[in-house]
Short mmCIF file of C-alpha atoms and ligand atoms in Angstrom, two decimals:
data_model
loop_
_atom_site.label_atom_id
_atom_site.label_comp_id
_atom_site.label_asym_id
_atom_site.label_seq_id
_atom_site.Cartn_x
_atom_site.Cartn_y
_atom_site.Cartn_z
CA MET A 1 -16.00 -11.41 -6.46
CA PHE A 2 -12.40 -13.42 -5.15
CA VAL A 3 -9.38 -11.50 -4.53
CA GLY A 4 -11.16 -8.05 -4.71
CA HIS A 5 -12.46 -9.01 -1.19
CA TYR A 6 -8.50 -8.58 0.40
CA SER A 7 -8.68 -4.94 -0.87
CA VAL A 8 -10.54 -4.19 2.13
CA ALA A 9 -8.44 -6.29 4.32
CA PHE A 10 -5.43 -4.15 3.13
CA ALA A 11 -7.41 -1.21 3.18
CA CYS A 12 -8.47 -1.57 6.77
CA ARG A 13 -5.30 -2.52 8.21
CA THR A 14 -3.51 0.88 9.95
CA GLU A 15 -1.11 0.77 13.00
CA ARG A 16 -3.35 2.84 15.03
CA ASN A 17 -6.26 0.30 14.69
CA GLY A 18 -3.64 -2.56 15.69
CA ILE A 19 -5.66 -5.61 13.70
CA PRO A 20 -2.97 -7.73 11.80
CA LEU A 21 -3.49 -8.19 8.10
CA TRP A 22 -4.18 -11.81 8.70
CA VAL A 23 -6.69 -11.37 10.92
CA LEU A 24 -8.32 -9.10 8.53
CA PHE A 25 -7.78 -11.65 5.69
CA ILE A 26 -10.29 -13.97 7.43
CA ALA A 27 -12.53 -11.18 8.31
CA VAL A 28 -13.05 -10.27 4.96
CA GLN A 29 -13.86 -13.95 3.83
CA PHE A 30 -15.43 -15.21 7.03
CA LEU A 31 -18.88 -15.12 5.21
CA ASP A 32 -17.10 -17.80 2.45
CA TYR A 33 -15.49 -19.79 5.28
CA ILE A 34 -19.32 -20.48 6.86
CA TRP A 35 -20.13 -21.21 3.35
CA ALA A 36 -17.64 -23.81 2.46
CA THR A 37 -18.07 -25.36 5.85
CA LEU A 38 -22.03 -25.46 5.46
CA VAL A 39 -21.67 -26.97 1.71
CA LEU A 40 -19.12 -29.49 3.17
CA LEU A 41 -21.75 -30.58 6.09
CA GLY A 42 -24.47 -30.70 3.14
CA ILE A 43 -26.48 -27.99 4.56
CA GLU A 44 -26.05 -25.11 1.88
CA LYS A 45 -26.28 -26.35 -1.73
CA LEU A 46 -24.35 -25.31 -4.35
CA ARG A 47 -23.69 -26.28 -8.04
CA VAL A 48 -20.71 -26.17 -10.38
CA ILE A 49 -21.61 -25.63 -13.93
CA LYS A 50 -19.32 -24.81 -16.79
CA GLY A 51 -20.25 -21.25 -18.22
CA PHE A 52 -23.13 -20.66 -15.31
CA THR A 53 -22.05 -17.16 -15.76
CA ALA A 54 -18.92 -15.79 -17.98
CA GLY A 55 -16.91 -14.93 -14.95
CA SER A 56 -17.88 -18.08 -12.74
CA MET A 57 -19.01 -21.40 -12.71
CA LEU A 58 -20.72 -21.11 -9.17
CA ASP A 59 -24.38 -21.56 -9.16
CA SER A 60 -25.19 -20.87 -5.34
CA TYR A 61 -28.85 -21.53 -5.47
CA PHE A 62 -29.33 -22.08 -1.58
CA HIS A 63 -26.69 -20.20 0.71
CA PRO A 64 -29.55 -18.55 3.20
CA TYR A 65 -27.34 -18.80 6.18
CA SER A 66 -23.86 -17.34 4.87
CA HIS A 67 -25.03 -15.07 2.46
CA SER A 68 -28.42 -13.83 3.23
CA LEU A 69 -28.10 -9.79 4.32
CA VAL A 70 -29.82 -10.57 7.64
CA THR A 71 -27.21 -13.14 8.42
CA ALA A 72 -24.39 -11.10 7.13
CA VAL A 73 -25.00 -8.43 9.39
CA ILE A 74 -25.51 -11.56 12.22
CA TRP A 75 -22.08 -12.74 11.47
CA SER A 76 -20.41 -9.58 11.29
CA VAL A 77 -21.56 -8.89 14.77
CA VAL A 78 -20.51 -12.44 15.89
CA ALA A 79 -16.93 -11.88 14.61
CA ALA A 80 -16.33 -8.46 15.96
CA SER A 81 -17.44 -9.70 19.79
CA ILE A 82 -15.33 -12.78 18.96
CA TYR A 83 -12.42 -10.42 18.06
CA LYS A 84 -13.13 -8.36 21.37
CA ALA A 85 -13.36 -11.67 23.50
CA VAL A 86 -10.04 -13.05 22.03
CA CYS A 87 -8.25 -9.72 22.24
CA SER A 88 -9.46 -9.13 25.78
CA ARG A 89 -8.77 -12.43 27.01
CA HIS A 90 -5.08 -12.73 25.76
CA GLY A 91 -4.40 -8.72 26.56
CA CYS A 92 -3.22 -7.80 23.03
CA LEU A 93 -3.54 -4.29 22.16
CA TYR A 94 -6.51 -2.78 20.41
CA THR A 95 -8.51 0.70 20.16
CA LYS A 96 -11.98 0.98 20.75
CA SER A 97 -13.01 0.69 17.28
CA ALA A 98 -11.26 -2.24 16.48
CA PRO A 99 -13.78 -4.79 16.67
CA LEU A 100 -15.98 -2.20 14.58
CA ILE A 101 -13.90 -2.62 11.73
CA ILE A 102 -13.99 -5.95 11.61
CA GLY A 103 -17.50 -5.93 11.72
CA ILE A 104 -16.95 -3.66 8.81
CA ALA A 105 -14.78 -5.69 7.09
CA VAL A 106 -16.92 -8.90 7.37
CA PHE A 107 -20.05 -7.21 5.98
CA SER A 108 -17.99 -5.78 3.15
CA HIS A 109 -17.48 -9.40 1.84
CA TRP A 110 -21.78 -9.35 1.27
CA ILE A 111 -21.66 -5.74 -0.39
CA LEU A 112 -18.90 -6.75 -2.99
CA ASP A 113 -20.36 -9.99 -3.30
CA LEU A 114 -23.94 -8.05 -4.25
CA ILE A 115 -21.91 -6.09 -7.32
CA ALA A 116 -20.56 -9.79 -8.47
CA HIS A 117 -23.36 -12.42 -8.16
CA PRO A 118 -25.98 -13.23 -10.11
CA ARG A 119 -29.13 -12.64 -8.27
CA ASP A 120 -28.35 -15.36 -5.87
CA LEU A 121 -28.00 -13.43 -2.69
CA ALA A 122 -31.28 -13.77 -0.68
CA ILE A 123 -32.23 -10.67 1.40
CA TYR A 124 -33.48 -13.20 4.44
CA ASP A 125 -33.70 -16.83 4.54
CA ASN A 126 -34.05 -17.82 0.88
CA THR A 127 -36.18 -15.50 -0.66
CA TRP A 128 -35.95 -11.96 -2.42
CA LYS A 129 -32.92 -12.67 -4.20
CA VAL A 130 -30.67 -9.57 -5.11
CA GLY A 131 -27.71 -9.65 -7.17
CA PHE A 132 -26.19 -6.98 -9.71
CA GLY A 133 -24.49 -9.78 -11.92
CA LEU A 134 -21.28 -8.41 -13.09
CA TRP A 135 -20.12 -12.13 -13.16
CA ASN A 136 -22.12 -11.74 -16.29
CA TYR A 137 -19.44 -9.42 -17.86
CA ARG A 138 -15.89 -11.35 -17.52
CA ASP A 139 -13.25 -8.47 -18.26
CA PRO A 140 -15.34 -5.77 -16.02
CA GLU A 141 -15.69 -8.23 -13.73
CA PHE A 142 -12.14 -8.93 -13.76
CA ALA A 143 -11.24 -5.34 -13.92
CA LEU A 144 -13.25 -4.42 -10.70
CA GLU A 145 -11.22 -6.97 -8.71
CA ILE A 146 -7.52 -6.00 -10.15
CA ALA A 147 -8.93 -2.10 -9.31
CA LEU A 148 -9.90 -3.07 -5.99
CA LEU A 149 -6.93 -4.52 -4.93
CA ALA A 150 -4.69 -2.13 -6.22
CA SER A 151 -6.20 0.57 -4.49
CA GLY A 152 -6.13 -1.42 -1.54
CA ILE A 153 -2.66 -2.11 -1.56
CA VAL A 154 -1.53 1.48 -1.55
CA LEU A 155 -3.71 2.60 0.69
CA TYR A 156 -1.97 0.10 2.96
CA LEU A 157 1.65 1.14 1.52
CA THR A 158 0.80 4.80 2.26
CA ARG A 159 -0.62 4.28 5.82
CA ASN A 160 1.59 2.13 7.16
CA THR A 161 5.31 2.47 7.99
CA THR A 162 6.27 -0.37 6.05
CA PRO A 163 10.14 -1.46 5.73
CA THR A 164 11.21 -1.42 2.04
CA ILE A 165 11.88 -4.91 2.01
CA ARG A 166 8.36 -5.73 2.94
CA LYS A 167 6.70 -3.16 0.85
CA GLY A 168 8.54 -5.30 -2.40
CA VAL A 169 6.89 -8.28 -0.46
CA VAL A 170 3.69 -6.82 -0.52
CA ILE A 171 3.87 -5.95 -3.81
CA GLY A 172 5.01 -9.53 -4.97
CA PHE A 173 1.88 -10.78 -2.58
CA GLY A 174 -0.30 -8.75 -4.73
CA LEU A 175 0.66 -9.80 -8.14
CA LEU A 176 0.39 -13.25 -6.94
CA LEU A 177 -3.36 -12.63 -5.87
CA VAL A 178 -3.71 -11.19 -9.73
CA ILE A 179 -2.38 -14.25 -11.10
CA VAL A 180 -4.48 -16.62 -9.13
CA GLN A 181 -7.33 -14.43 -10.56
CA ILE A 182 -6.23 -14.62 -13.91
CA GLY A 183 -6.29 -18.28 -13.39
CA ASP A 184 -10.07 -18.05 -12.04
CA THR A 185 -11.08 -16.21 -14.66
CA TYR A 186 -9.37 -16.70 -17.83
CA VAL A 187 -7.73 -20.29 -17.55
CA PRO A 188 -10.77 -22.83 -18.47
CA ARG A 189 -10.92 -26.09 -16.63
CA THR A 190 -13.36 -28.96 -15.97
CA PRO A 191 -15.75 -28.23 -13.08
CA LEU A 192 -14.94 -29.97 -9.59
CA THR A 193 -17.81 -31.36 -7.34
CA ASP A 194 -19.46 -28.66 -5.07
CA LYS A 195 -17.33 -30.63 -2.46
CA ALA A 196 -14.06 -30.22 -3.88
CA THR A 197 -14.64 -26.46 -4.77
CA VAL A 198 -15.31 -25.60 -1.06
CA MET A 199 -12.40 -27.82 0.03
CA GLY A 200 -10.36 -25.48 -2.60
CA VAL A 201 -11.76 -22.56 -0.68
CA TRP A 202 -10.75 -23.31 2.69
CA VAL A 203 -7.15 -24.44 1.62
CA PHE A 204 -6.96 -21.50 -0.82
CA TYR A 205 -7.97 -18.70 1.61
CA THR A 206 -5.97 -20.40 4.35
CA LEU A 207 -3.12 -20.16 2.45
CA PHE A 208 -3.56 -16.59 1.89
CA VAL A 209 -3.90 -15.82 5.53
CA LEU A 210 -0.80 -17.27 6.49
CA MET A 211 1.00 -15.61 3.52
CA ALA A 212 -0.59 -12.38 5.12
CA PHE A 213 0.61 -13.30 8.40
CA ALA A 214 4.48 -14.32 6.82
CA VAL A 215 4.35 -10.85 5.30
CA GLU A 216 4.04 -8.75 8.21
CA LYS A 217 6.84 -10.54 9.62
CA ILE A 218 9.14 -9.61 7.43
CA GLY A 219 11.46 -6.90 8.14
CA ALA A 220 10.09 -6.91 11.64
CA ARG A 221 13.32 -8.06 13.17
CA THR A 222 15.33 -5.50 11.20
CA LYS A 223 13.32 -2.61 12.59
CA ARG A 224 13.51 -4.55 16.56
CA HIS A 225 17.57 -3.92 15.96
CA THR A 226 17.56 -0.41 14.70
CA SER A 227 15.12 1.18 16.98
ZN1 LIG B 1 -19.19 -14.70 -0.57
#
């Protein structure tokens, strides 16, 4: 699962809980940030094999700290606590349910990975591996990613009062993510090394976080002037 994860970020963003979209963009990929970091450190292991599954080249044969069910729950609690602590310290407004929503957003990553991944997600440690393997079916997996993303964006646009200009930009951002997914799923490329692959993960995910930040700044000034 790749851009489908961001559907949860769009869907969780409401004016009521006050969580910025860029924070939710980090939350839904929190497990992959940990994974990419641990692979860079040589603690978790990855093989990049052309044609490993129809939709992905990643053979994540050892990632018990970032992607087991037990650690996914732990990381979700950790992320929720970090959000609460940072918000309290900086005095930013947040509802009581906001840390819980962060926790759910982080945990959603594991559920969506469970659908796409082959049997490489451990229940605990490196044992009892599960995964429904939708990545073995390239078109259905791609269709699911796009359907999820589109639903998330529709929810975002209906639940947030968005200036017209930002609406257009959000849809443009969605289309960019679709193009990225087309590239990832369908454009043939030679496999990078494991370290280069996870460096790419860090760079691209962070680029998307910055874009999510910028998107919500658009039209904000106009709003202040008119209100
Ligand atoms: Zn993942």
